[in-house]
Amino acid sequence: MPLQRRVPKAGFKNINHKEYFAVNLSTLQKLAEEKNLTKIGIAELIAAGLTNGKELVKVLGNGELKAKVDVEANAFSKTAEEAIKAVGGNATKI
Protein backbone atom coordinates (compact mmCIF):
# COMPACT_ATOMS: atom_id res chain seq x y z
CA MET A 1 0.00 0.00 0.00
CA PRO A 2 1.41 3.46 -0.88
CA LEU A 3 2.68 5.71 1.87
CA GLN A 4 -0.01 8.41 1.38
CA ARG A 5 -2.71 5.82 2.07
CA ARG A 6 -0.95 4.32 5.12
CA VAL A 7 -0.42 7.61 6.95
CA PRO A 8 -3.56 9.21 8.46
CA LYS A 9 -4.69 12.62 7.29
CA ALA A 10 -3.69 15.56 9.42
CA GLY A 11 -5.79 18.72 9.67
CA PHE A 12 -4.77 22.31 9.12
CA LYS A 13 -4.48 24.76 12.01
CA ASN A 14 -4.29 28.41 10.99
CA ILE A 15 -1.73 30.13 13.20
CA ASN A 16 -3.16 33.59 12.37
CA HIS A 17 -6.72 32.78 13.53
CA LYS A 18 -8.11 35.10 16.20
CA GLU A 19 -10.98 34.09 18.46
CA TYR A 20 -13.30 36.95 19.45
CA PHE A 21 -15.88 37.26 22.21
CA ALA A 22 -19.06 38.58 20.59
CA VAL A 23 -21.04 41.47 22.10
CA ASN A 24 -24.25 42.58 20.39
CA LEU A 25 -25.59 46.11 20.09
CA SER A 26 -28.59 45.13 22.22
CA THR A 27 -26.21 44.26 25.07
CA LEU A 28 -24.46 47.61 24.73
CA GLN A 29 -27.82 49.42 24.77
CA LYS A 30 -28.87 47.59 27.92
CA LEU A 31 -25.53 48.35 29.58
CA ALA A 32 -25.74 52.04 28.63
CA GLU A 33 -29.28 52.34 30.05
CA GLU A 34 -28.54 50.52 33.32
CA LYS A 35 -25.34 52.37 34.20
CA ASN A 36 -25.88 55.70 32.37
CA LEU A 37 -22.73 55.28 30.27
CA THR A 38 -21.63 57.45 27.36
CA LYS A 39 -18.40 55.52 26.77
CA ILE A 40 -18.18 51.74 26.72
CA GLY A 41 -14.79 50.06 26.61
CA ILE A 42 -13.21 46.82 27.70
CA ALA A 43 -13.10 47.98 31.35
CA GLU A 44 -16.87 48.56 31.41
CA LEU A 45 -17.50 45.11 29.88
CA ILE A 46 -15.29 43.51 32.53
CA ALA A 47 -17.12 45.41 35.29
CA ALA A 48 -20.45 44.18 33.91
CA GLY A 49 -19.17 40.58 33.95
CA LEU A 50 -19.42 40.05 30.19
CA THR A 51 -15.75 39.27 29.57
CA ASN A 52 -12.70 38.47 31.65
CA GLY A 53 -10.31 40.87 29.91
CA LYS A 54 -8.14 38.18 28.33
CA GLU A 55 -10.42 37.78 25.32
CA LEU A 56 -10.59 39.94 22.22
CA VAL A 57 -13.98 41.67 21.93
CA LYS A 58 -15.93 42.08 18.70
CA VAL A 59 -19.11 44.17 18.52
CA LEU A 60 -21.80 42.65 16.31
CA GLY A 61 -24.82 44.40 14.79
CA ASN A 62 -27.58 42.27 16.35
CA GLY A 63 -30.16 44.44 18.09
CA GLU A 64 -30.82 48.16 18.11
CA LEU A 65 -28.75 50.94 19.60
CA LYS A 66 -30.61 54.11 20.63
CA ALA A 67 -28.12 55.72 23.01
CA LYS A 68 -25.26 57.86 21.76
CA VAL A 69 -22.18 56.01 23.05
CA ASP A 70 -18.50 55.87 22.22
CA VAL A 71 -17.49 52.21 21.94
CA GLU A 72 -13.95 50.83 22.15
CA ALA A 73 -13.36 47.23 21.09
CA ASN A 74 -10.89 45.06 19.23
CA ALA A 75 -13.13 44.62 16.17
CA PHE A 76 -16.49 45.72 14.77
CA SER A 77 -18.80 44.25 12.17
CA LYS A 78 -19.81 46.62 9.37
CA THR A 79 -23.43 46.78 10.50
CA ALA A 80 -22.43 47.50 14.11
CA GLU A 81 -20.07 50.29 13.08
CA GLU A 82 -22.74 51.86 10.86
CA ALA A 83 -25.38 51.61 13.62
CA ILE A 84 -23.09 53.25 16.20
CA LYS A 85 -22.25 56.12 13.83
CA ALA A 86 -25.92 56.50 12.83
CA VAL A 87 -26.91 57.47 16.40
CA GLY A 88 -23.95 59.86 16.73
CA GLY A 89 -21.45 57.67 18.57
CA ASN A 90 -17.90 56.66 17.74
CA ALA A 91 -16.52 53.18 17.10
CA THR A 92 -12.84 53.01 18.03
CA LYS A 93 -10.67 49.96 17.37
CA ILE A 94 -8.07 49.23 20.01
PDB file of N, CA and C in Angstrom:
ATOM      1  N   MET A   1       0.849  -1.179   0.000  1.00  0.00           N
ATOM      2  CA  MET A   1       0.000   0.000   0.000  1.00  0.00           C
ATOM      3  C   MET A   1       0.899   1.249   0.000  1.00  0.00           C
ATOM      4  N   PRO A   2       0.583   2.255  -0.811  1.00  0.00           N
ATOM      5  CA  PRO A   2       1.409   3.458  -0.880  1.00  0.00           C
ATOM      6  C   PRO A   2       1.428   4.226   0.446  1.00  0.00           C
ATOM      7  N   LEU A   3       2.483   4.976   0.617  1.00  0.00           N
ATOM      8  CA  LEU A   3       2.680   5.711   1.869  1.00  0.00           C
ATOM      9  C   LEU A   3       1.539   6.685   2.156  1.00  0.00           C
ATOM     10  N   GLN A   4       1.047   7.419   1.148  1.00  0.00           N
ATOM     11  CA  GLN A   4      -0.010   8.409   1.384  1.00  0.00           C
ATOM     12  C   GLN A   4      -1.319   7.766   1.824  1.00  0.00           C
ATOM     13  N   ARG A   5      -1.500   6.500   1.591  1.00  0.00           N
ATOM     14  CA  ARG A   5      -2.713   5.817   2.066  1.00  0.00           C
ATOM     15  C   ARG A   5      -2.504   5.194   3.434  1.00  0.00           C
ATOM     16  N   ARG A   6      -1.245   4.919   3.810  1.00  0.00           N
ATOM     17  CA  ARG A   6      -0.949   4.316   5.116  1.00  0.00           C
ATOM     18  C   ARG A   6      -0.945   5.341   6.241  1.00  0.00           C
ATOM     19  N   VAL A   7      -0.546   6.568   5.935  1.00  0.00           N
ATOM     20  CA  VAL A   7      -0.421   7.608   6.950  1.00  0.00           C
ATOM     21  C   VAL A   7      -1.769   8.327   7.081  1.00  0.00           C
ATOM     22  N   PRO A   8      -2.262   8.530   8.302  1.00  0.00           N
ATOM     23  CA  PRO A   8      -3.557   9.214   8.458  1.00  0.00           C
ATOM     24  C   PRO A   8      -3.472  10.676   8.045  1.00  0.00           C
ATOM     25  N   LYS A   9      -4.623  11.209   7.671  1.00  0.00           N
ATOM     26  CA  LYS A   9      -4.689  12.620   7.287  1.00  0.00           C
ATOM     27  C   LYS A   9      -4.529  13.493   8.524  1.00  0.00           C
ATOM     28  N   ALA A  10      -3.849  14.595   8.331  1.00  0.00           N
ATOM     29  CA  ALA A  10      -3.693  15.558   9.417  1.00  0.00           C
ATOM     30  C   ALA A  10      -4.403  16.839   9.004  1.00  0.00           C
ATOM     31  N   GLY A  11      -5.044  17.503   9.955  1.00  0.00           N
ATOM     32  CA  GLY A  11      -5.785  18.723   9.667  1.00  0.00           C
ATOM     33  C   GLY A  11      -4.882  19.926   9.534  1.00  0.00           C
ATOM     34  N   PHE A  12      -5.496  21.055   9.273  1.00  0.00           N
ATOM     35  CA  PHE A  12      -4.772  22.314   9.119  1.00  0.00           C
ATOM     36  C   PHE A  12      -5.185  23.241  10.240  1.00  0.00           C
ATOM     37  N   LYS A  13      -4.225  23.809  10.923  1.00  0.00           N
ATOM     38  CA  LYS A  13      -4.482  24.756  12.006  1.00  0.00           C
ATOM     39  C   LYS A  13      -3.884  26.096  11.605  1.00  0.00           C
ATOM     40  N   ASN A  14      -4.738  27.088  11.398  1.00  0.00           N
ATOM     41  CA  ASN A  14      -4.289  28.406  10.993  1.00  0.00           C
ATOM     42  C   ASN A  14      -3.669  29.123  12.184  1.00  0.00           C
ATOM     43  N   ILE A  15      -2.409  29.491  12.075  1.00  0.00           N
ATOM     44  CA  ILE A  15      -1.731  30.127  13.204  1.00  0.00           C
ATOM     45  C   ILE A  15      -2.114  31.599  13.339  1.00  0.00           C
ATOM     46  N   ASN A  16      -2.744  32.182  12.326  1.00  0.00           N
ATOM     47  CA  ASN A  16      -3.155  33.585  12.373  1.00  0.00           C
ATOM     48  C   ASN A  16      -4.610  33.777  12.795  1.00  0.00           C
ATOM     49  N   HIS A  17      -5.304  32.709  13.148  1.00  0.00           N
ATOM     50  CA  HIS A  17      -6.718  32.783  13.528  1.00  0.00           C
ATOM     51  C   HIS A  17      -6.869  33.483  14.872  1.00  0.00           C
ATOM     52  N   LYS A  18      -7.818  34.402  14.948  1.00  0.00           N
ATOM     53  CA  LYS A  18      -8.109  35.101  16.202  1.00  0.00           C
ATOM     54  C   LYS A  18      -9.525  34.758  16.634  1.00  0.00           C
ATOM     55  N   GLU A  19      -9.679  34.420  17.889  1.00  0.00           N
ATOM     56  CA  GLU A  19     -10.978  34.086  18.459  1.00  0.00           C
ATOM     57  C   GLU A  19     -11.498  35.304  19.207  1.00  0.00           C
ATOM     58  N   TYR A  20     -12.707  35.756  18.836  1.00  0.00           N
ATOM     59  CA  TYR A  20     -13.298  36.947  19.447  1.00  0.00           C
ATOM     60  C   TYR A  20     -14.479  36.569  20.332  1.00  0.00           C
ATOM     61  N   PHE A  21     -14.674  37.363  21.393  1.00  0.00           N
ATOM     62  CA  PHE A  21     -15.878  37.259  22.214  1.00  0.00           C
ATOM     63  C   PHE A  21     -16.889  38.240  21.624  1.00  0.00           C
ATOM     64  N   ALA A  22     -18.059  37.766  21.282  1.00  0.00           N
ATOM     65  CA  ALA A  22     -19.061  38.579  20.587  1.00  0.00           C
ATOM     66  C   ALA A  22     -19.950  39.329  21.580  1.00  0.00           C
ATOM     67  N   VAL A  23     -20.124  40.626  21.322  1.00  0.00           N
ATOM     68  CA  VAL A  23     -21.036  41.468  22.097  1.00  0.00           C
ATOM     69  C   VAL A  23     -21.965  42.144  21.097  1.00  0.00           C
ATOM     70  N   ASN A  24     -23.263  42.000  21.302  1.00  0.00           N
ATOM     71  CA  ASN A  24     -24.247  42.578  20.394  1.00  0.00           C
ATOM     72  C   ASN A  24     -24.593  44.014  20.787  1.00  0.00           C
ATOM     73  N   LEU A  25     -25.160  44.737  19.829  1.00  0.00           N
ATOM     74  CA  LEU A  25     -25.591  46.112  20.089  1.00  0.00           C
ATOM     75  C   LEU A  25     -26.669  46.164  21.160  1.00  0.00           C
ATOM     76  N   SER A  26     -27.532  45.156  21.201  1.00  0.00           N
ATOM     77  CA  SER A  26     -28.588  45.132  22.216  1.00  0.00           C
ATOM     78  C   SER A  26     -27.994  45.057  23.624  1.00  0.00           C
ATOM     79  N   THR A  27     -26.887  44.343  23.775  1.00  0.00           N
ATOM     80  CA  THR A  27     -26.209  44.257  25.070  1.00  0.00           C
ATOM     81  C   THR A  27     -25.604  45.600  25.449  1.00  0.00           C
ATOM     82  N   LEU A  28     -25.023  46.287  24.466  1.00  0.00           N
ATOM     83  CA  LEU A  28     -24.457  47.613  24.730  1.00  0.00           C
ATOM     84  C   LEU A  28     -25.542  48.613  25.111  1.00  0.00           C
ATOM     85  N   GLN A  29     -26.695  48.534  24.456  1.00  0.00           N
ATOM     86  CA  GLN A  29     -27.823  49.425  24.769  1.00  0.00           C
ATOM     87  C   GLN A  29     -28.298  49.196  26.201  1.00  0.00           C
ATOM     88  N   LYS A  30     -28.432  47.930  26.566  1.00  0.00           N
ATOM     89  CA  LYS A  30     -28.873  47.588  27.917  1.00  0.00           C
ATOM     90  C   LYS A  30     -27.869  48.069  28.961  1.00  0.00           C
ATOM     91  N   LEU A  31     -26.588  47.911  28.668  1.00  0.00           N
ATOM     92  CA  LEU A  31     -25.534  48.354  29.580  1.00  0.00           C
ATOM     93  C   LEU A  31     -25.519  49.877  29.708  1.00  0.00           C
ATOM     94  N   ALA A  32     -25.726  50.580  28.605  1.00  0.00           N
ATOM     95  CA  ALA A  32     -25.741  52.041  28.631  1.00  0.00           C
ATOM     96  C   ALA A  32     -26.936  52.569  29.424  1.00  0.00           C
ATOM     97  N   GLU A  33     -28.086  51.907  29.312  1.00  0.00           N
ATOM     98  CA  GLU A  33     -29.277  52.336  30.051  1.00  0.00           C
ATOM     99  C   GLU A  33     -29.138  52.074  31.541  1.00  0.00           C
ATOM    100  N   GLU A  34     -28.627  50.897  31.906  1.00  0.00           N
ATOM    101  CA  GLU A  34     -28.537  50.524  33.319  1.00  0.00           C
ATOM    102  C   GLU A  34     -27.544  51.387  34.089  1.00  0.00           C
ATOM    103  N   LYS A  35     -26.399  51.684  33.470  1.00  0.00           N
ATOM    104  CA  LYS A  35     -25.336  52.368  34.197  1.00  0.00           C
ATOM    105  C   LYS A  35     -25.112  53.802  33.738  1.00  0.00           C
ATOM    106  N   ASN A  36     -25.985  54.328  32.868  1.00  0.00           N
ATOM    107  CA  ASN A  36     -25.876  55.704  32.370  1.00  0.00           C
ATOM    108  C   ASN A  36     -24.499  55.982  31.775  1.00  0.00           C
ATOM    109  N   LEU A  37     -24.057  55.151  30.855  1.00  0.00           N
ATOM    110  CA  LEU A  37     -22.732  55.282  30.267  1.00  0.00           C
ATOM    111  C   LEU A  37     -22.791  56.016  28.934  1.00  0.00           C
ATOM    112  N   THR A  38     -21.782  56.829  28.670  1.00  0.00           N
ATOM    113  CA  THR A  38     -21.630  57.448  27.355  1.00  0.00           C
ATOM    114  C   THR A  38     -20.421  56.881  26.628  1.00  0.00           C
ATOM    115  N   LYS A  39     -19.566  56.169  27.354  1.00  0.00           N
ATOM    116  CA  LYS A  39     -18.398  55.524  26.767  1.00  0.00           C
ATOM    117  C   LYS A  39     -18.326  54.097  27.275  1.00  0.00           C
ATOM    118  N   ILE A  40     -18.263  53.147  26.350  1.00  0.00           N
ATOM    119  CA  ILE A  40     -18.181  51.737  26.719  1.00  0.00           C
ATOM    120  C   ILE A  40     -16.901  51.172  26.139  1.00  0.00           C
ATOM    121  N   GLY A  41     -16.053  50.670  27.011  1.00  0.00           N
ATOM    122  CA  GLY A  41     -14.793  50.058  26.605  1.00  0.00           C
ATOM    123  C   GLY A  41     -14.654  48.680  27.228  1.00  0.00           C
ATOM    124  N   ILE A  42     -13.476  48.149  27.154  1.00  0.00           N
ATOM    125  CA  ILE A  42     -13.211  46.824  27.701  1.00  0.00           C
ATOM    126  C   ILE A  42     -13.391  46.827  29.223  1.00  0.00           C
ATOM    127  N   ALA A  43     -12.980  47.898  29.884  1.00  0.00           N
ATOM    128  CA  ALA A  43     -13.096  47.977  31.355  1.00  0.00           C
ATOM    129  C   ALA A  43     -14.558  47.921  31.796  1.00  0.00           C
ATOM    130  N   GLU A  44     -15.447  48.574  31.063  1.00  0.00           N
ATOM    131  CA  GLU A  44     -16.871  48.556  31.411  1.00  0.00           C
ATOM    132  C   GLU A  44     -17.474  47.165  31.182  1.00  0.00           C
ATOM    133  N   LEU A  45     -17.013  46.473  30.139  1.00  0.00           N
ATOM    134  CA  LEU A  45     -17.501  45.115  29.880  1.00  0.00           C
ATOM    135  C   LEU A  45     -17.016  44.143  30.948  1.00  0.00           C
ATOM    136  N   ILE A  46     -15.804  44.348  31.448  1.00  0.00           N
ATOM    137  CA  ILE A  46     -15.288  43.512  32.532  1.00  0.00           C
ATOM    138  C   ILE A  46     -16.078  43.774  33.809  1.00  0.00           C
ATOM    139  N   ALA A  47     -16.355  45.049  34.087  1.00  0.00           N
ATOM    140  CA  ALA A  47     -17.115  45.407  35.291  1.00  0.00           C
ATOM    141  C   ALA A  47     -18.528  44.839  35.250  1.00  0.00           C
ATOM    142  N   ALA A  48     -19.106  44.733  34.049  1.00  0.00           N
ATOM    143  CA  ALA A  48     -20.454  44.179  33.912  1.00  0.00           C
ATOM    144  C   ALA A  48     -20.448  42.654  33.938  1.00  0.00           C
ATOM    145  N   GLY A  49     -19.261  42.039  33.888  1.00  0.00           N
ATOM    146  CA  GLY A  49     -19.170  40.583  33.946  1.00  0.00           C
ATOM    147  C   GLY A  49     -19.349  39.903  32.598  1.00  0.00           C
ATOM    148  N   LEU A  50     -19.229  40.646  31.513  1.00  0.00           N
ATOM    149  CA  LEU A  50     -19.416  40.053  30.189  1.00  0.00           C
ATOM    150  C   LEU A  50     -18.162  39.371  29.677  1.00  0.00           C
ATOM    151  N   THR A  51     -17.006  39.863  30.018  1.00  0.00           N
ATOM    152  CA  THR A  51     -15.745  39.270  29.573  1.00  0.00           C
ATOM    153  C   THR A  51     -14.746  39.314  30.716  1.00  0.00           C
ATOM    154  N   ASN A  52     -13.687  38.532  30.578  1.00  0.00           N
ATOM    155  CA  ASN A  52     -12.700  38.474  31.650  1.00  0.00           C
ATOM    156  C   ASN A  52     -11.479  39.346  31.374  1.00  0.00           C
ATOM    157  N   GLY A  53     -11.417  39.989  30.224  1.00  0.00           N
ATOM    158  CA  GLY A  53     -10.314  40.870  29.910  1.00  0.00           C
ATOM    159  C   GLY A  53      -9.194  40.210  29.134  1.00  0.00           C
ATOM    160  N   LYS A  54      -9.175  38.898  29.078  1.00  0.00           N
ATOM    161  CA  LYS A  54      -8.142  38.182  28.329  1.00  0.00           C
ATOM    162  C   LYS A  54      -8.579  37.912  26.893  1.00  0.00           C
ATOM    163  N   GLU A  55      -9.871  38.073  26.637  1.00  0.00           N
ATOM    164  CA  GLU A  55     -10.415  37.780  25.315  1.00  0.00           C
ATOM    165  C   GLU A  55     -10.460  39.040  24.458  1.00  0.00           C
ATOM    166  N   LEU A  56     -10.377  38.841  23.160  1.00  0.00           N
ATOM    167  CA  LEU A  56     -10.592  39.945  22.225  1.00  0.00           C
ATOM    168  C   LEU A  56     -12.095  40.132  22.062  1.00  0.00           C
ATOM    169  N   VAL A  57     -12.550  41.367  21.988  1.00  0.00           N
ATOM    170  CA  VAL A  57     -13.977  41.665  21.934  1.00  0.00           C
ATOM    171  C   VAL A  57     -14.342  42.185  20.549  1.00  0.00           C
ATOM    172  N   LYS A  58     -15.419  41.626  19.984  1.00  0.00           N
ATOM    173  CA  LYS A  58     -15.933  42.084  18.702  1.00  0.00           C
ATOM    174  C   LYS A  58     -17.392  42.487  18.890  1.00  0.00           C
ATOM    175  N   VAL A  59     -17.740  43.669  18.414  1.00  0.00           N
ATOM    176  CA  VAL A  59     -19.113  44.172  18.517  1.00  0.00           C
ATOM    177  C   VAL A  59     -19.854  43.782  17.249  1.00  0.00           C
ATOM    178  N   LEU A  60     -20.985  43.102  17.427  1.00  0.00           N
ATOM    179  CA  LEU A  60     -21.801  42.654  16.310  1.00  0.00           C
ATOM    180  C   LEU A  60     -23.065  43.497  16.210  1.00  0.00           C
ATOM    181  N   GLY A  61     -23.697  43.517  15.054  1.00  0.00           N
ATOM    182  CA  GLY A  61     -24.822  44.400  14.787  1.00  0.00           C
ATOM    183  C   GLY A  61     -26.185  43.849  15.130  1.00  0.00           C
ATOM    184  N   ASN A  62     -26.288  42.846  15.978  1.00  0.00           N
ATOM    185  CA  ASN A  62     -27.581  42.273  16.346  1.00  0.00           C
ATOM    186  C   ASN A  62     -28.242  43.148  17.404  1.00  0.00           C
ATOM    187  N   GLY A  63     -29.448  43.585  17.146  1.00  0.00           N
ATOM    188  CA  GLY A  63     -30.158  44.435  18.086  1.00  0.00           C
ATOM    189  C   GLY A  63     -30.178  45.871  17.606  1.00  0.00           C
ATOM    190  N   GLU A  64     -30.681  46.752  18.477  1.00  0.00           N
ATOM    191  CA  GLU A  64     -30.821  48.156  18.114  1.00  0.00           C
ATOM    192  C   GLU A  64     -30.150  49.014  19.171  1.00  0.00           C
ATOM    193  N   LEU A  65     -29.422  50.014  18.707  1.00  0.00           N
ATOM    194  CA  LEU A  65     -28.748  50.939  19.605  1.00  0.00           C
ATOM    195  C   LEU A  65     -29.420  52.302  19.485  1.00  0.00           C
ATOM    196  N   LYS A  66     -29.921  52.818  20.616  1.00  0.00           N
ATOM    197  CA  LYS A  66     -30.606  54.105  20.627  1.00  0.00           C
ATOM    198  C   LYS A  66     -29.784  55.178  21.329  1.00  0.00           C
ATOM    199  N   ALA A  67     -28.919  54.767  22.237  1.00  0.00           N
ATOM    200  CA  ALA A  67     -28.123  55.716  23.011  1.00  0.00           C
ATOM    201  C   ALA A  67     -26.870  56.105  22.239  1.00  0.00           C
ATOM    202  N   LYS A  68     -26.483  57.373  22.389  1.00  0.00           N
ATOM    203  CA  LYS A  68     -25.257  57.862  21.764  1.00  0.00           C
ATOM    204  C   LYS A  68     -24.093  57.478  22.670  1.00  0.00           C
ATOM    205  N   VAL A  69     -23.300  56.493  22.245  1.00  0.00           N
ATOM    206  CA  VAL A  69     -22.179  56.007  23.046  1.00  0.00           C
ATOM    207  C   VAL A  69     -20.928  55.919  22.187  1.00  0.00           C
ATOM    208  N   ASP A  70     -19.791  56.091  22.843  1.00  0.00           N
ATOM    209  CA  ASP A  70     -18.498  55.865  22.218  1.00  0.00           C
ATOM    210  C   ASP A  70     -18.046  54.466  22.633  1.00  0.00           C
ATOM    211  N   VAL A  71     -17.800  53.607  21.665  1.00  0.00           N
ATOM    212  CA  VAL A  71     -17.487  52.210  21.941  1.00  0.00           C
ATOM    213  C   VAL A  71     -16.050  51.933  21.539  1.00  0.00           C
ATOM    214  N   GLU A  72     -15.308  51.284  22.433  1.00  0.00           N
ATOM    215  CA  GLU A  72     -13.949  50.828  22.149  1.00  0.00           C
ATOM    216  C   GLU A  72     -13.936  49.312  22.210  1.00  0.00           C
ATOM    217  N   ALA A  73     -13.447  48.688  21.147  1.00  0.00           N
ATOM    218  CA  ALA A  73     -13.363  47.233  21.093  1.00  0.00           C
ATOM    219  C   ALA A  73     -12.239  46.841  20.138  1.00  0.00           C
ATOM    220  N   ASN A  74     -11.942  45.553  20.105  1.00  0.00           N
ATOM    221  CA  ASN A  74     -10.886  45.060  19.231  1.00  0.00           C
ATOM    222  C   ASN A  74     -11.325  44.961  17.777  1.00  0.00           C
ATOM    223  N   ALA A  75     -12.624  44.729  17.540  1.00  0.00           N
ATOM    224  CA  ALA A  75     -13.127  44.617  16.168  1.00  0.00           C
ATOM    225  C   ALA A  75     -14.612  44.963  16.145  1.00  0.00           C
ATOM    226  N   PHE A  76     -15.087  45.373  14.972  1.00  0.00           N
ATOM    227  CA  PHE A  76     -16.489  45.719  14.766  1.00  0.00           C
ATOM    228  C   PHE A  76     -16.964  45.087  13.467  1.00  0.00           C
ATOM    229  N   SER A  77     -18.215  44.649  13.440  1.00  0.00           N
ATOM    230  CA  SER A  77     -18.799  44.253  12.165  1.00  0.00           C
ATOM    231  C   SER A  77     -19.230  45.526  11.442  1.00  0.00           C
ATOM    232  N   LYS A  78     -19.436  45.432  10.145  1.00  0.00           N
ATOM    233  CA  LYS A  78     -19.805  46.621   9.367  1.00  0.00           C
ATOM    234  C   LYS A  78     -21.142  47.187   9.827  1.00  0.00           C
ATOM    235  N   THR A  79     -22.112  46.311  10.085  1.00  0.00           N
ATOM    236  CA  THR A  79     -23.431  46.780  10.502  1.00  0.00           C
ATOM    237  C   THR A  79     -23.379  47.440  11.884  1.00  0.00           C
ATOM    238  N   ALA A  80     -22.547  46.915  12.773  1.00  0.00           N
ATOM    239  CA  ALA A  80     -22.426  47.499  14.108  1.00  0.00           C
ATOM    240  C   ALA A  80     -21.782  48.877  14.032  1.00  0.00           C
ATOM    241  N   GLU A  81     -20.749  49.000  13.219  1.00  0.00           N
ATOM    242  CA  GLU A  81     -20.068  50.287  13.078  1.00  0.00           C
ATOM    243  C   GLU A  81     -20.999  51.339  12.475  1.00  0.00           C
ATOM    244  N   GLU A  82     -21.793  50.936  11.483  1.00  0.00           N
ATOM    245  CA  GLU A  82     -22.744  51.861  10.862  1.00  0.00           C
ATOM    246  C   GLU A  82     -23.835  52.274  11.844  1.00  0.00           C
ATOM    247  N   ALA A  83     -24.317  51.316  12.660  1.00  0.00           N
ATOM    248  CA  ALA A  83     -25.377  51.614  13.623  1.00  0.00           C
ATOM    249  C   ALA A  83     -24.880  52.554  14.716  1.00  0.00           C
ATOM    250  N   ILE A  84     -23.646  52.381  15.158  1.00  0.00           N
ATOM    251  CA  ILE A  84     -23.086  53.250  16.201  1.00  0.00           C
ATOM    252  C   ILE A  84     -22.924  54.669  15.666  1.00  0.00           C
ATOM    253  N   LYS A  85     -22.442  54.793  14.440  1.00  0.00           N
ATOM    254  CA  LYS A  85     -22.248  56.115  13.831  1.00  0.00           C
ATOM    255  C   LYS A  85     -23.575  56.771  13.470  1.00  0.00           C
ATOM    256  N   ALA A  86     -24.606  55.963  13.202  1.00  0.00           N
ATOM    257  CA  ALA A  86     -25.921  56.500  12.834  1.00  0.00           C
ATOM    258  C   ALA A  86     -26.578  57.238  14.014  1.00  0.00           C
ATOM    259  N   VAL A  87     -26.316  56.801  15.235  1.00  0.00           N
ATOM    260  CA  VAL A  87     -26.907  57.468  16.398  1.00  0.00           C
ATOM    261  C   VAL A  87     -25.993  58.563  16.953  1.00  0.00           C
ATOM    262  N   GLY A  88     -24.834  58.777  16.315  1.00  0.00           N
ATOM    263  CA  GLY A  88     -23.948  59.859  16.732  1.00  0.00           C
ATOM    264  C   GLY A  88     -22.789  59.441  17.591  1.00  0.00           C
ATOM    265  N   GLY A  89     -22.566  58.155  17.754  1.00  0.00           N
ATOM    266  CA  GLY A  89     -21.453  57.674  18.571  1.00  0.00           C
ATOM    267  C   GLY A  89     -20.210  57.423  17.741  1.00  0.00           C
ATOM    268  N   ASN A  90     -19.147  56.985  18.410  1.00  0.00           N
ATOM    269  CA  ASN A  90     -17.900  56.659  17.735  1.00  0.00           C
ATOM    270  C   ASN A  90     -17.526  55.213  18.001  1.00  0.00           C
ATOM    271  N   ALA A  91     -17.017  54.549  16.974  1.00  0.00           N
ATOM    272  CA  ALA A  91     -16.519  53.181  17.096  1.00  0.00           C
ATOM    273  C   ALA A  91     -15.009  53.219  16.939  1.00  0.00           C
ATOM    274  N   THR A  92     -14.294  52.929  18.028  1.00  0.00           N
ATOM    275  CA  THR A  92     -12.842  53.006  18.026  1.00  0.00           C
ATOM    276  C   THR A  92     -12.248  51.617  18.198  1.00  0.00           C
ATOM    277  N   LYS A  93     -11.362  51.254  17.270  1.00  0.00           N
ATOM    278  CA  LYS A  93     -10.667  49.962  17.368  1.00  0.00           C
ATOM    279  C   LYS A  93      -9.430  50.142  18.217  1.00  0.00           C
ATOM    280  N   ILE A  94      -9.242  49.205  19.111  1.00  0.00           N
ATOM    281  CA  ILE A  94      -8.067  49.233  20.009  1.00  0.00           C
ATOM    282  C   ILE A  94      -6.926  48.507  19.340  1.00  0.00           C
TER     283      ILE A  94
END
